[in-house]
Amino acid sequence: MNDSATETPLLRILDCTVRYNGGAAAVSSLDLAIGQGERVALVGPSGAGKTTIIGLANGTVLPTSGRVEIAGVDSTLLDRRQNRHVRQRVATIHQDFALVSSLRVIHNVASGRLGQWSTFRAIKSLIRPPHREEVHAVLEQVGIAEKLWERTDSLSGGQMQRVAIARALFQDPDLLLADEPVSSLDPTRSKAVLDVLVQVTVDKPDRSLVASLHDAPLAKAYFNRIVGISKGKIVFDLPASEVSSDRLDALYQIEHRATNQHPDQ
């Protein structure tokens, strides 16, 4: 964790192990802390545990053992209502966008605050979307304000991704998570998306960004801190300036050697 995170971390994952359906550990005895204003990239091979870490951070994955704290609060000890309130500080941009394609853009973006609304208000929002000016403002931040009233399924993949980013921003989170945000994009579009993600953290200096990435050079170019993950464990956690090409090559070789030794897995 950087010097910027010497106070109570915004996110702390403490000695967490996750096993899905009693199988092998997706992450094992993992410790990770994220401070305010940090931009952290999780890098490593497919299946290394990056998405599981994102899930621990946003509460969609529960640890088999260990605990997860948001701003010093152990989220595993809260009741459903309390946990929902704490989790509103965390927003996620999902790899598959998780948009409702038949809805208009304004409805998808406004759904970023569903966790704050009653069931009645959520249903009412489908008829009369609230906070139109705020929705327009976050769409303007990501460069597609003109798409406000368009159906989401009429957009290109890149535009849908920007809607997903706008929805997360509409939640006004302290911690922004992005699960493989550029995995299906060409280099030019990848840089454009990362430009947006970095800018929205610059616009709100206390906001932290954690993204899982396959592209290590992009991680070094856009993030201040790089966490290397392999086989569910942290291999290194360093400032981006200290992560060498040799270290990154070694990270992927760890997985390559393990695969060769265990071809049945």
PDB file of C-alpha atoms in Angstrom, residues 83-192:
ATOM      1  CA  ASN A  83     -24.175  -3.814   4.284  1.00  0.00           C
ATOM      2  CA  ARG A  84     -26.089  -2.262   1.387  1.00  0.00           C
ATOM      3  CA  HIS A  85     -25.433   1.189   2.824  1.00  0.00           C
ATOM      4  CA  VAL A  86     -21.693   0.531   3.183  1.00  0.00           C
ATOM      5  CA  ARG A  87     -21.478  -1.049  -0.268  1.00  0.00           C
ATOM      6  CA  GLN A  88     -22.913   2.088  -1.860  1.00  0.00           C
ATOM      7  CA  ARG A  89     -19.398   3.469  -1.491  1.00  0.00           C
ATOM      8  CA  VAL A  90     -18.220   0.868  -4.016  1.00  0.00           C
ATOM      9  CA  ALA A  91     -19.240   0.737  -7.690  1.00  0.00           C
ATOM     10  CA  THR A  92     -18.292  -1.874 -10.280  1.00  0.00           C
ATOM     11  CA  ILE A  93     -17.877  -1.739 -14.041  1.00  0.00           C
ATOM     12  CA  HIS A  94     -18.504  -5.333 -15.061  1.00  0.00           C
ATOM     13  CA  GLN A  95     -16.705  -7.096 -17.874  1.00  0.00           C
ATOM     14  CA  ASP A  96     -20.036  -7.860 -19.592  1.00  0.00           C
ATOM     15  CA  PHE A  97     -21.356  -4.333 -18.745  1.00  0.00           C
ATOM     16  CA  ALA A  98     -24.472  -5.805 -16.974  1.00  0.00           C
ATOM     17  CA  LEU A  99     -26.808  -3.373 -18.743  1.00  0.00           C
ATOM     18  CA  VAL A 100     -30.475  -3.935 -19.590  1.00  0.00           C
ATOM     19  CA  SER A 101     -30.254  -3.653 -23.365  1.00  0.00           C
ATOM     20  CA  SER A 102     -33.970  -2.940 -23.905  1.00  0.00           C
ATOM     21  CA  LEU A 103     -33.919   0.137 -21.651  1.00  0.00           C
ATOM     22  CA  ARG A 104     -32.892   3.633 -22.624  1.00  0.00           C
ATOM     23  CA  VAL A 105     -29.475   4.884 -21.633  1.00  0.00           C
ATOM     24  CA  ILE A 106     -30.931   7.236 -19.013  1.00  0.00           C
ATOM     25  CA  HIS A 107     -32.589   4.306 -17.207  1.00  0.00           C
ATOM     26  CA  ASN A 108     -29.429   2.196 -17.190  1.00  0.00           C
ATOM     27  CA  VAL A 109     -27.355   5.035 -15.797  1.00  0.00           C
ATOM     28  CA  ALA A 110     -29.972   5.928 -13.164  1.00  0.00           C
ATOM     29  CA  SER A 111     -29.958   2.297 -11.987  1.00  0.00           C
ATOM     30  CA  GLY A 112     -26.607   3.038 -10.376  1.00  0.00           C
ATOM     31  CA  ARG A 113     -28.589   4.278  -7.370  1.00  0.00           C
ATOM     32  CA  LEU A 114     -31.080   1.415  -7.150  1.00  0.00           C
ATOM     33  CA  GLY A 115     -29.463   0.303  -3.915  1.00  0.00           C
ATOM     34  CA  GLN A 116     -30.490   3.628  -2.354  1.00  0.00           C
ATOM     35  CA  TRP A 117     -34.124   3.477  -3.458  1.00  0.00           C
ATOM     36  CA  SER A 118     -37.284   1.763  -2.237  1.00  0.00           C
ATOM     37  CA  THR A 119     -38.972  -0.766  -4.522  1.00  0.00           C
ATOM     38  CA  PHE A 120     -41.699   1.770  -5.346  1.00  0.00           C
ATOM     39  CA  ARG A 121     -39.186   4.439  -6.301  1.00  0.00           C
ATOM     40  CA  ALA A 122     -37.244   1.963  -8.439  1.00  0.00           C
ATOM     41  CA  ILE A 123     -40.402   1.058 -10.394  1.00  0.00           C
ATOM     42  CA  LYS A 124     -41.372   4.719 -10.695  1.00  0.00           C
ATOM     43  CA  SER A 125     -37.939   5.505 -12.147  1.00  0.00           C
ATOM     44  CA  LEU A 126     -38.753   3.352 -15.190  1.00  0.00           C
ATOM     45  CA  ILE A 127     -41.650   5.691 -16.007  1.00  0.00           C
ATOM     46  CA  ARG A 128     -40.119   8.991 -14.984  1.00  0.00           C
ATOM     47  CA  PRO A 129     -36.323   8.803 -14.670  1.00  0.00           C
ATOM     48  CA  PRO A 130     -35.097  10.952 -11.764  1.00  0.00           C
ATOM     49  CA  HIS A 131     -32.054  13.218 -11.652  1.00  0.00           C
ATOM     50  CA  ARG A 132     -31.980  13.772 -15.403  1.00  0.00           C
ATOM     51  CA  GLU A 133     -29.469  16.599 -15.172  1.00  0.00           C
ATOM     52  CA  GLU A 134     -27.110  14.470 -13.067  1.00  0.00           C
ATOM     53  CA  VAL A 135     -27.405  11.556 -15.495  1.00  0.00           C
ATOM     54  CA  HIS A 136     -26.689  13.911 -18.378  1.00  0.00           C
ATOM     55  CA  ALA A 137     -23.643  15.230 -16.498  1.00  0.00           C
ATOM     56  CA  VAL A 138     -22.047  11.806 -15.993  1.00  0.00           C
ATOM     57  CA  LEU A 139     -22.746  10.887 -19.618  1.00  0.00           C
ATOM     58  CA  GLU A 140     -20.993  14.101 -20.565  1.00  0.00           C
ATOM     59  CA  GLN A 141     -18.018  13.010 -18.460  1.00  0.00           C
ATOM     60  CA  VAL A 142     -17.673   9.830 -20.519  1.00  0.00           C
ATOM     61  CA  GLY A 143     -18.333  11.558 -23.836  1.00  0.00           C
ATOM     62  CA  ILE A 144     -21.774  10.279 -24.868  1.00  0.00           C
ATOM     63  CA  ALA A 145     -24.234  12.849 -23.491  1.00  0.00           C
ATOM     64  CA  GLU A 146     -26.089  12.832 -26.831  1.00  0.00           C
ATOM     65  CA  LYS A 147     -27.110   9.192 -26.213  1.00  0.00           C
ATOM     66  CA  LEU A 148     -29.218  10.044 -23.139  1.00  0.00           C
ATOM     67  CA  TRP A 149     -32.588   8.933 -24.570  1.00  0.00           C
ATOM     68  CA  GLU A 150     -31.424   6.219 -26.965  1.00  0.00           C
ATOM     69  CA  ARG A 151     -32.124   2.540 -26.423  1.00  0.00           C
ATOM     70  CA  THR A 152     -29.060   0.830 -25.079  1.00  0.00           C
ATOM     71  CA  ASP A 153     -29.215  -1.981 -27.640  1.00  0.00           C
ATOM     72  CA  SER A 154     -28.748   0.581 -30.429  1.00  0.00           C
ATOM     73  CA  LEU A 155     -25.267   1.485 -29.177  1.00  0.00           C
ATOM     74  CA  SER A 156     -21.895   0.120 -30.188  1.00  0.00           C
ATOM     75  CA  GLY A 157     -19.916  -2.022 -27.745  1.00  0.00           C
ATOM     76  CA  GLY A 158     -17.642   0.887 -26.896  1.00  0.00           C
ATOM     77  CA  GLN A 159     -20.622   3.145 -26.213  1.00  0.00           C
ATOM     78  CA  MET A 160     -22.219   0.499 -23.999  1.00  0.00           C
ATOM     79  CA  GLN A 161     -19.022   0.345 -22.004  1.00  0.00           C
ATOM     80  CA  ARG A 162     -19.182   4.090 -21.475  1.00  0.00           C
ATOM     81  CA  VAL A 163     -22.786   3.725 -20.276  1.00  0.00           C
ATOM     82  CA  ALA A 164     -21.549   1.153 -17.755  1.00  0.00           C
ATOM     83  CA  ILE A 165     -18.879   3.598 -16.591  1.00  0.00           C
ATOM     84  CA  ALA A 166     -21.471   6.386 -16.344  1.00  0.00           C
ATOM     85  CA  ARG A 167     -23.766   4.173 -14.251  1.00  0.00           C
ATOM     86  CA  ALA A 168     -20.919   3.516 -11.828  1.00  0.00           C
ATOM     87  CA  LEU A 169     -20.121   7.240 -11.646  1.00  0.00           C
ATOM     88  CA  PHE A 170     -23.788   8.091 -11.007  1.00  0.00           C
ATOM     89  CA  GLN A 171     -23.485   6.056  -7.826  1.00  0.00           C
ATOM     90  CA  ASP A 172     -20.755   8.563  -6.805  1.00  0.00           C
ATOM     91  CA  PRO A 173     -18.509   5.881  -5.300  1.00  0.00           C
ATOM     92  CA  ASP A 174     -15.379   6.285  -3.222  1.00  0.00           C
ATOM     93  CA  LEU A 175     -14.021   3.073  -4.750  1.00  0.00           C
ATOM     94  CA  LEU A 176     -14.442   2.323  -8.452  1.00  0.00           C
ATOM     95  CA  LEU A 177     -13.810  -1.271  -9.555  1.00  0.00           C
ATOM     96  CA  ALA A 178     -13.329  -2.317 -13.175  1.00  0.00           C
ATOM     97  CA  ASP A 179     -13.216  -5.995 -14.106  1.00  0.00           C
ATOM     98  CA  GLU A 180     -11.198  -6.426 -17.327  1.00  0.00           C
ATOM     99  CA  PRO A 181     -12.456  -3.115 -18.756  1.00  0.00           C
ATOM    100  CA  VAL A 182     -10.423  -3.354 -21.985  1.00  0.00           C
ATOM    101  CA  SER A 183     -10.273  -7.109 -22.575  1.00  0.00           C
ATOM    102  CA  SER A 184     -12.317  -7.022 -25.802  1.00  0.00           C
ATOM    103  CA  LEU A 185     -11.105  -3.687 -27.181  1.00  0.00           C
ATOM    104  CA  ASP A 186      -8.460  -2.767 -29.731  1.00  0.00           C
ATOM    105  CA  PRO A 187      -5.458  -0.696 -28.516  1.00  0.00           C
ATOM    106  CA  THR A 188      -6.952   2.666 -29.495  1.00  0.00           C
ATOM    107  CA  ARG A 189     -10.268   2.018 -27.739  1.00  0.00           C
ATOM    108  CA  SER A 190      -8.484   0.488 -24.758  1.00  0.00           C
ATOM    109  CA  LYS A 191      -6.541   3.699 -24.235  1.00  0.00           C
ATOM    110  CA  ALA A 192      -9.689   5.791 -24.672  1.00  0.00           C
TER     111      ALA A 192
END
